[in-house]
Amino acid sequence: MPESTPSGRQLGDFRILRELGRGGMGVVYAAEHVKSGRRVALKVLEAHFTLQRSAIDRFLREGRAALSLRHPHIVRVEQVREHAGVHWFAMELIDGASLADVIRELQLRAPAGDPPTPPRAPSAAGAIVARTLADWLEADRFRRSAQLLAGIARALEHAHRRAILHRDVKPSNILLRPDGHPLLIDFGLAREQGLPGLTLTGDLVGSPYYVAPEQIRAGHPPFDPRLDIYGLGVVLYELTTLRRPFEGKTQHEVLDRIADGAAAPPRSVCADVPVALEAICLRAMAHAARDRYATAAEFAHDLEQFAAGRAGQLHVSPWQRLRFRGGERTLQRTALGAAAVLATLGLAGSAWWGLTRTGRTGPATTP
């Protein structure tokens, strides 16, 4: 633990109990309200970051952004405070697991297709992962995945309507309660409309596997909800195929692959992925922002329709499905082929019309 926040230390009205986890800048502790005994999670900025004004700004940005949001699929932040030089905020305590935990367990079990087994270590998170897998393996995993991420898409729409981008949507930032209810966390890279984005030592913000192509090219593109839609599309790709769409040995290699081209269609990686869900995924993470869902609400609608078995009511046309699945070159070849067929039919029709006009619909004869 940082020296400034040992176990038993009191921050404001809360007493720290134990460490729960660490992130890039902060440490999360379980704590309790001194008077009521109510349990919360405290996220505390590590001591050495308090020397950097940019780090403090980023930390406060996260707390204040989350404090302004109230949605059933967003972890609730209650207070943002500074006490004796320690920056912290109190939020809802979630005794759960992350979606990243679920994906890792699915990856381990996928080759053999083993039935659900007890968690490797006796923990609340392990138990949640085991229950989630048991539920998904007994039901339709793909519909369960769509249903889960529809809630996160609704949460993003809530944030976007309040002019806040998350900019770091990834499996580890999606928590599952014991009942499987998903929650979006960590607005550490959040950006509010009209305010400049935050950077860390000039580096690209966000986790490299989930950033949109325009973030790589522009660094800080204009406020655009389709950045978050792309990130959630990548999460859907990973959850359904159990592979990330772009991999590389270095961050630079991953970013180059994202910037250069489209991912392999999910069904080419996992043939079990339903065609309609593949179309939803590929539209969400289309290379060009203009081709993605315009809003997270549209994305959520399609996920909900698929989960309910109404795949015919999606915001994805047959033409878009062909374009997203085959890429621009396939689309161009298809268009050229169709044009050639139409031209051939047109010539044949003209010839037939000409022969009809002259009464020569049969073989030519010599007078």
Coordinates of C-alpha atoms in Angstrom, one line a residue:
M1 CA 0.0 0.0 0.0
P2 CA 1.2 3.6 -0.5
E3 CA 2.7 5.0 2.6
S4 CA 0.0 7.7 2.8
T5 CA -2.9 5.2 3.0
P6 CA -2.1 2.3 5.3
S7 CA -4.8 -0.1 6.4
G8 CA -6.8 1.5 9.2
R9 CA -6.1 5.0 8.0
Q10 CA -9.2 7.3 7.8
L11 CA -9.9 9.3 4.7
G12 CA -12.8 11.7 5.3
D13 CA -15.6 9.7 6.7
F14 CA -14.2 6.4 5.6
R15 CA -11.8 3.9 7.2
I16 CA -9.6 1.8 4.9
L17 CA -10.0 -2.0 5.4
R18 CA -7.9 -3.7 2.7
E19 CA -6.5 -3.4 -0.8
L20 CA -8.7 -4.6 -3.7
G21 CA -6.6 -3.9 -6.7
R22 CA -4.3 -1.6 -8.6
G23 CA -4.5 0.3 -11.8
G24 CA -2.3 2.5 -13.8
M25 CA -2.5 5.5 -11.4
G26 CA -4.5 4.5 -8.4
V27 CA -5.1 1.8 -5.8
V28 CA -8.6 0.6 -4.9
Y29 CA -9.4 -0.2 -1.3
A30 CA -12.4 -1.6 0.5
A31 CA -13.5 0.8 3.1
E32 CA -16.3 1.5 5.5
H33 CA -18.2 4.6 6.6
V34 CA -17.1 5.3 10.2
K35 CA -20.6 6.2 11.5
S36 CA -22.9 3.9 9.5
G37 CA -20.5 1.0 8.7
R38 CA -21.6 1.0 5.1
R39 CA -19.0 -0.5 2.8
V40 CA -17.6 1.3 -0.3
A41 CA -14.7 1.2 -2.6
L42 CA -12.1 4.0 -2.4
K43 CA -9.9 4.8 -5.4
V44 CA -6.8 6.6 -4.2
L45 CA -4.3 8.4 -6.4
E46 CA -0.9 7.0 -5.6
A47 CA 1.4 9.3 -3.8
H48 CA 4.1 9.8 -6.5
F49 CA 1.4 10.9 -9.0
T50 CA 0.4 13.9 -6.8
L51 CA 3.6 15.6 -8.0
Q52 CA 2.2 15.7 -11.6
R53 CA -0.5 18.2 -12.2
S54 CA -1.6 16.3 -15.3
A55 CA -2.0 13.1 -13.3
I56 CA -4.2 14.9 -10.7
D57 CA -6.3 16.4 -13.5
R58 CA -6.8 13.1 -15.1
F59 CA -7.8 11.5 -11.8
L60 CA -10.2 14.2 -10.9
R61 CA -11.6 14.1 -14.4
E62 CA -12.5 10.4 -13.9
G63 CA -14.2 11.0 -10.5
R64 CA -16.2 14.1 -11.6
A65 CA -17.3 12.5 -14.9
A66 CA -18.5 9.3 -13.1
L67 CA -20.1 11.5 -10.4
S68 CA -22.3 13.1 -12.9
L69 CA -23.6 9.8 -14.3
R70 CA -26.5 7.8 -12.9
H71 CA -27.2 4.7 -14.8
P72 CA -28.0 1.0 -13.8
H73 CA -25.0 -0.1 -15.9
I74 CA -22.4 2.4 -14.5
V75 CA -20.7 2.0 -11.2
R76 CA -22.0 4.8 -9.0
V77 CA -19.5 7.3 -7.6
E78 CA -20.6 9.1 -4.4
Q79 CA -17.8 11.6 -3.5
V80 CA -14.7 13.1 -4.9
R81 CA -12.4 14.4 -2.3
E82 CA -8.9 15.5 -1.3
H83 CA -7.7 14.9 2.3
A84 CA -4.2 15.9 3.6
G85 CA -2.8 15.9 0.1
V86 CA -4.4 12.5 -0.8
H87 CA -6.8 12.6 -3.7
W88 CA -9.5 9.9 -3.7
F89 CA -13.1 9.2 -4.5
A90 CA -15.7 6.8 -3.0
M91 CA -17.8 4.6 -5.2
E92 CA -20.1 1.6 -5.1
L93 CA -18.3 -1.5 -3.8
I94 CA -18.8 -4.4 -6.4
D95 CA -17.8 -7.8 -5.1
G96 CA -17.6 -9.3 -8.6
A97 CA -15.4 -10.3 -11.5
S98 CA -14.5 -8.5 -14.7
L99 CA -15.5 -9.6 -18.2
A100 CA -11.8 -10.1 -18.9
D101 CA -11.9 -12.8 -16.2
V102 CA -14.8 -14.5 -18.0
I103 CA -13.0 -14.3 -21.4
R104 CA -9.8 -15.8 -20.0
E105 CA -11.7 -18.7 -18.5
L106 CA -13.6 -19.3 -21.8
Q107 CA -10.3 -19.3 -23.7
L108 CA -8.9 -22.0 -21.3
R109 CA -12.0 -24.2 -21.8
A110 CA -12.7 -23.6 -25.4
P111 CA -10.3 -26.2 -27.0
A112 CA -11.7 -29.2 -25.0
G113 CA -15.2 -27.8 -24.6
D114 CA -15.2 -28.9 -20.9
P115 CA -18.3 -28.5 -18.7
P116 CA -18.2 -25.8 -16.0
T117 CA -15.8 -26.6 -13.1
P118 CA -15.3 -25.0 -9.7
P119 CA -13.0 -21.9 -9.8
R120 CA -9.3 -22.5 -9.3
A121 CA -9.2 -20.4 -6.2
P122 CA -11.9 -19.9 -3.6
S123 CA -12.9 -16.3 -4.2
A124 CA -16.0 -14.3 -4.9
A125 CA -14.7 -13.4 -8.4
G126 CA -13.9 -17.0 -9.2
A127 CA -17.4 -18.0 -8.1
I128 CA -19.0 -15.4 -10.3
V129 CA -17.0 -16.5 -13.3
A130 CA -18.0 -20.1 -12.7
R131 CA -21.7 -19.2 -12.4
T132 CA -21.5 -17.0 -15.6
L133 CA -19.9 -19.8 -17.6
A134 CA -22.4 -22.3 -16.3
D135 CA -25.2 -20.1 -17.4
W136 CA -23.7 -19.3 -20.8
L137 CA -22.8 -22.9 -21.6
E138 CA -26.3 -24.1 -20.7
A139 CA -27.9 -21.4 -22.8
D140 CA -27.0 -19.6 -26.0
R141 CA -23.6 -18.0 -25.3
F142 CA -23.9 -15.6 -28.2
R143 CA -27.3 -14.3 -27.1
R144 CA -26.1 -13.9 -23.6
S145 CA -23.1 -12.0 -24.8
A146 CA -25.3 -9.6 -26.9
Q147 CA -27.6 -9.1 -23.9
L148 CA -24.7 -8.3 -21.6
L149 CA -23.1 -5.8 -23.9
A150 CA -26.4 -4.2 -24.8
G151 CA -26.5 -2.9 -21.2
I152 CA -23.0 -1.4 -21.6
A153 CA -24.1 0.2 -24.9
R154 CA -27.0 1.8 -23.0
A155 CA -24.6 3.1 -20.4
L156 CA -22.4 4.6 -23.1
E157 CA -25.4 6.3 -24.6
H158 CA -26.2 7.8 -21.2
A159 CA -22.7 9.2 -20.9
H160 CA -22.7 10.5 -24.5
R161 CA -26.0 12.3 -24.0
R162 CA -24.2 14.1 -21.2
A163 CA -21.3 15.0 -23.5
I164 CA -18.9 12.5 -21.9
L165 CA -16.8 9.9 -23.8
H166 CA -15.3 7.0 -22.0
R167 CA -12.4 6.3 -24.4
D168 CA -11.2 3.1 -22.7
V169 CA -13.9 0.6 -23.2
K170 CA -12.4 -2.9 -22.7
P171 CA -13.3 -6.2 -20.9
S172 CA -11.4 -5.3 -17.8
N173 CA -13.5 -2.2 -17.4
I174 CA -16.7 -4.1 -17.4
L175 CA -17.6 -5.7 -14.0
L176 CA -20.1 -8.4 -13.3
R177 CA -22.1 -8.5 -10.1
P178 CA -22.8 -11.9 -8.5
D179 CA -26.1 -12.0 -10.4
G180 CA -24.3 -11.3 -13.7
H181 CA -25.4 -7.7 -14.0
P182 CA -22.7 -5.8 -16.0
L183 CA -21.3 -2.4 -14.9
L184 CA -19.0 0.0 -16.7
I185 CA -16.2 1.4 -14.7
D186 CA -13.1 3.5 -15.0
F187 CA -13.7 6.9 -16.6
G188 CA -10.0 7.7 -16.2
L189 CA -9.7 8.7 -19.8
A190 CA -13.1 10.3 -20.1
R191 CA -13.4 13.4 -22.2
E192 CA -16.1 16.0 -22.0
Q193 CA -17.3 17.8 -25.1
G194 CA -15.6 21.2 -25.5
L195 CA -12.6 20.3 -23.3
P196 CA -9.2 19.1 -24.5
G197 CA -8.3 15.4 -24.1
L198 CA -5.8 14.3 -21.6
T199 CA -2.5 12.7 -22.5
L200 CA 0.1 10.9 -20.5
T201 CA 3.6 11.9 -21.5
G202 CA 2.4 12.4 -25.0
D203 CA 1.3 8.8 -25.5
L204 CA -2.0 7.7 -27.2
V205 CA -4.7 7.4 -24.6
G206 CA -6.6 4.2 -24.2
S207 CA -5.6 0.5 -24.4
P208 CA -4.0 -0.2 -27.8
Y209 CA -6.2 -3.2 -28.7
Y210 CA -9.4 -1.2 -28.4
V211 CA -8.6 2.2 -29.9
A212 CA -10.3 3.3 -33.1
P213 CA -8.3 3.9 -36.3
E214 CA -8.9 7.7 -36.2
Q215 CA -7.5 7.9 -32.7
I216 CA -4.2 6.6 -34.1
R217 CA -4.2 9.0 -37.0
A218 CA -5.4 12.1 -35.2
G219 CA -4.4 11.4 -31.6
H220 CA -7.3 13.5 -30.4
P221 CA -10.1 13.4 -33.0
P222 CA -13.1 15.6 -32.4
F223 CA -15.7 14.6 -29.8
D224 CA -17.3 11.5 -31.4
P225 CA -19.3 8.8 -29.7
R226 CA -18.3 6.4 -32.4
L227 CA -14.9 6.1 -30.7
D228 CA -16.6 4.3 -27.8
I229 CA -18.8 2.3 -30.2
Y230 CA -15.7 1.0 -31.9
G231 CA -14.2 -0.1 -28.6
L232 CA -17.3 -1.9 -27.5
G233 CA -17.4 -3.6 -31.0
V234 CA -13.9 -4.9 -30.3
V235 CA -15.1 -6.3 -27.0
L236 CA -18.0 -8.0 -28.8
Y237 CA -15.5 -9.5 -31.3
E238 CA -13.3 -10.8 -28.5
L239 CA -16.2 -12.2 -26.4
T240 CA -17.6 -14.1 -29.4
T241 CA -14.4 -15.3 -31.0
L242 CA -12.3 -15.4 -27.9
R243 CA -9.6 -13.6 -29.9
R244 CA -8.8 -9.9 -30.3
P245 CA -9.1 -8.7 -33.9
F246 CA -5.7 -7.2 -34.0
E247 CA -2.6 -8.7 -32.3
G248 CA 1.1 -7.8 -32.4
K249 CA 4.3 -8.3 -30.5
T250 CA 4.6 -4.6 -29.7
Q251 CA 2.1 -1.8 -29.2
H252 CA 3.4 -0.1 -32.4
E253 CA 2.6 -3.3 -34.4
V254 CA -0.9 -3.5 -33.0
L255 CA -1.6 0.1 -33.8
D256 CA -0.3 -0.3 -37.3
R257 CA -2.6 -3.2 -38.0
I258 CA -5.6 -1.3 -36.6
A259 CA -4.8 1.7 -38.7
D260 CA -4.1 -0.2 -41.9
G261 CA -7.1 -2.4 -42.4
A262 CA -10.2 -4.3 -41.4
A263 CA -10.2 -7.3 -39.1
A264 CA -10.9 -10.9 -40.2
P265 CA -14.7 -11.4 -40.0
P266 CA -15.7 -13.2 -36.7
R267 CA -17.1 -16.2 -38.6
S268 CA -13.8 -16.8 -40.3
V269 CA -12.3 -17.1 -36.7
C270 CA -15.2 -19.0 -35.1
A271 CA -17.7 -20.6 -37.5
D272 CA -20.3 -20.8 -34.6
V273 CA -20.8 -17.0 -34.5
P274 CA -24.3 -16.3 -35.9
V275 CA -24.4 -14.3 -39.2
A276 CA -26.5 -11.6 -37.7
L277 CA -24.2 -11.1 -34.7
E278 CA -21.2 -10.9 -37.0
A279 CA -23.0 -8.1 -39.0
I280 CA -23.6 -6.2 -35.8
C281 CA -20.0 -6.6 -34.6
L282 CA -18.5 -5.5 -38.0
R283 CA -20.7 -2.5 -38.2
A284 CA -19.7 -1.4 -34.7
M285 CA -16.0 -1.7 -35.5
A286 CA -16.1 -0.5 -39.1
H287 CA -12.8 1.0 -40.2
A288 CA -14.4 4.3 -41.2
A289 CA -16.3 6.1 -38.5
R290 CA -19.1 7.0 -40.9
D291 CA -19.9 3.4 -41.5
R292 CA -20.4 2.6 -37.7
Y293 CA -23.5 2.9 -35.7
A294 CA -24.3 6.6 -35.4
T295 CA -25.2 6.2 -31.7
A296 CA -24.6 3.7 -28.9
A297 CA -28.4 3.5 -28.7
E298 CA -28.6 2.1 -32.2
F299 CA -25.9 -0.4 -31.3
A300 CA -27.8 -1.4 -28.1
H301 CA -31.0 -1.8 -30.1
D302 CA -29.4 -4.3 -32.5
L303 CA -27.8 -6.3 -29.7
E304 CA -31.2 -6.4 -27.9
Q305 CA -33.0 -7.5 -31.1
F306 CA -30.5 -10.3 -31.7
A307 CA -30.7 -11.4 -28.1
A308 CA -34.5 -11.6 -28.4
G309 CA -34.3 -13.6 -31.6
R310 CA -35.4 -10.8 -33.8
A311 CA -32.4 -10.6 -36.1
G312 CA -34.5 -9.3 -39.0
Q313 CA -35.0 -5.9 -37.3
L314 CA -31.4 -4.7 -37.3
H315 CA -29.8 -1.4 -38.4
V316 CA -27.6 -3.4 -40.9
S317 CA -28.7 -3.7 -44.5
P318 CA -27.8 -6.7 -46.7
W319 CA -25.5 -4.3 -48.7
Q320 CA -23.7 -3.3 -45.4
R321 CA -23.3 -6.9 -44.4
L322 CA -21.6 -7.6 -47.7
R323 CA -19.4 -4.6 -47.4
F324 CA -18.3 -5.2 -43.8
R325 CA -17.7 -8.9 -44.2
G326 CA -15.8 -8.8 -47.5
G327 CA -14.1 -5.4 -47.2
E328 CA -13.9 -2.7 -49.9
R329 CA -12.1 -4.9 -52.5
T330 CA -14.8 -7.6 -52.3
L331 CA -17.5 -4.9 -52.6
Q332 CA -15.8 -3.4 -55.6
R333 CA -15.5 -6.8 -57.3
T334 CA -19.1 -7.5 -56.6
A335 CA -20.2 -4.2 -57.9
L336 CA -18.1 -4.6 -61.1
G337 CA -19.5 -8.1 -61.6
A338 CA -23.0 -6.9 -61.2
A339 CA -22.4 -4.0 -63.6
A340 CA -21.0 -6.5 -66.2
V341 CA -24.1 -8.7 -65.9
L342 CA -26.4 -5.7 -66.2
A343 CA -24.4 -4.5 -69.3
T344 CA -24.7 -7.9 -70.9
L345 CA -28.4 -8.1 -70.2
G346 CA -28.8 -4.6 -71.6
L347 CA -27.0 -5.4 -74.8
A348 CA -29.1 -8.6 -75.2
G349 CA -32.3 -6.7 -74.6
S350 CA -31.4 -4.0 -77.1
A351 CA -30.6 -6.7 -79.7
W352 CA -33.9 -8.5 -79.1
W353 CA -35.8 -5.2 -79.3
G354 CA -34.2 -4.3 -82.6
L355 CA -35.1 -7.7 -84.1
T356 CA -38.6 -7.4 -82.8
R357 CA -39.0 -3.9 -84.5
T358 CA -38.0 -5.4 -87.8
G359 CA -40.0 -8.5 -87.5
R360 CA -36.8 -10.7 -87.3
T361 CA -37.3 -12.5 -84.0
G362 CA -36.1 -15.8 -85.6
P363 CA -33.0 -16.9 -87.5
A364 CA -32.1 -14.6 -90.4
T365 CA -33.2 -15.9 -93.9
T366 CA -32.1 -15.1 -97.4
P367 CA -34.8 -13.6 -99.6

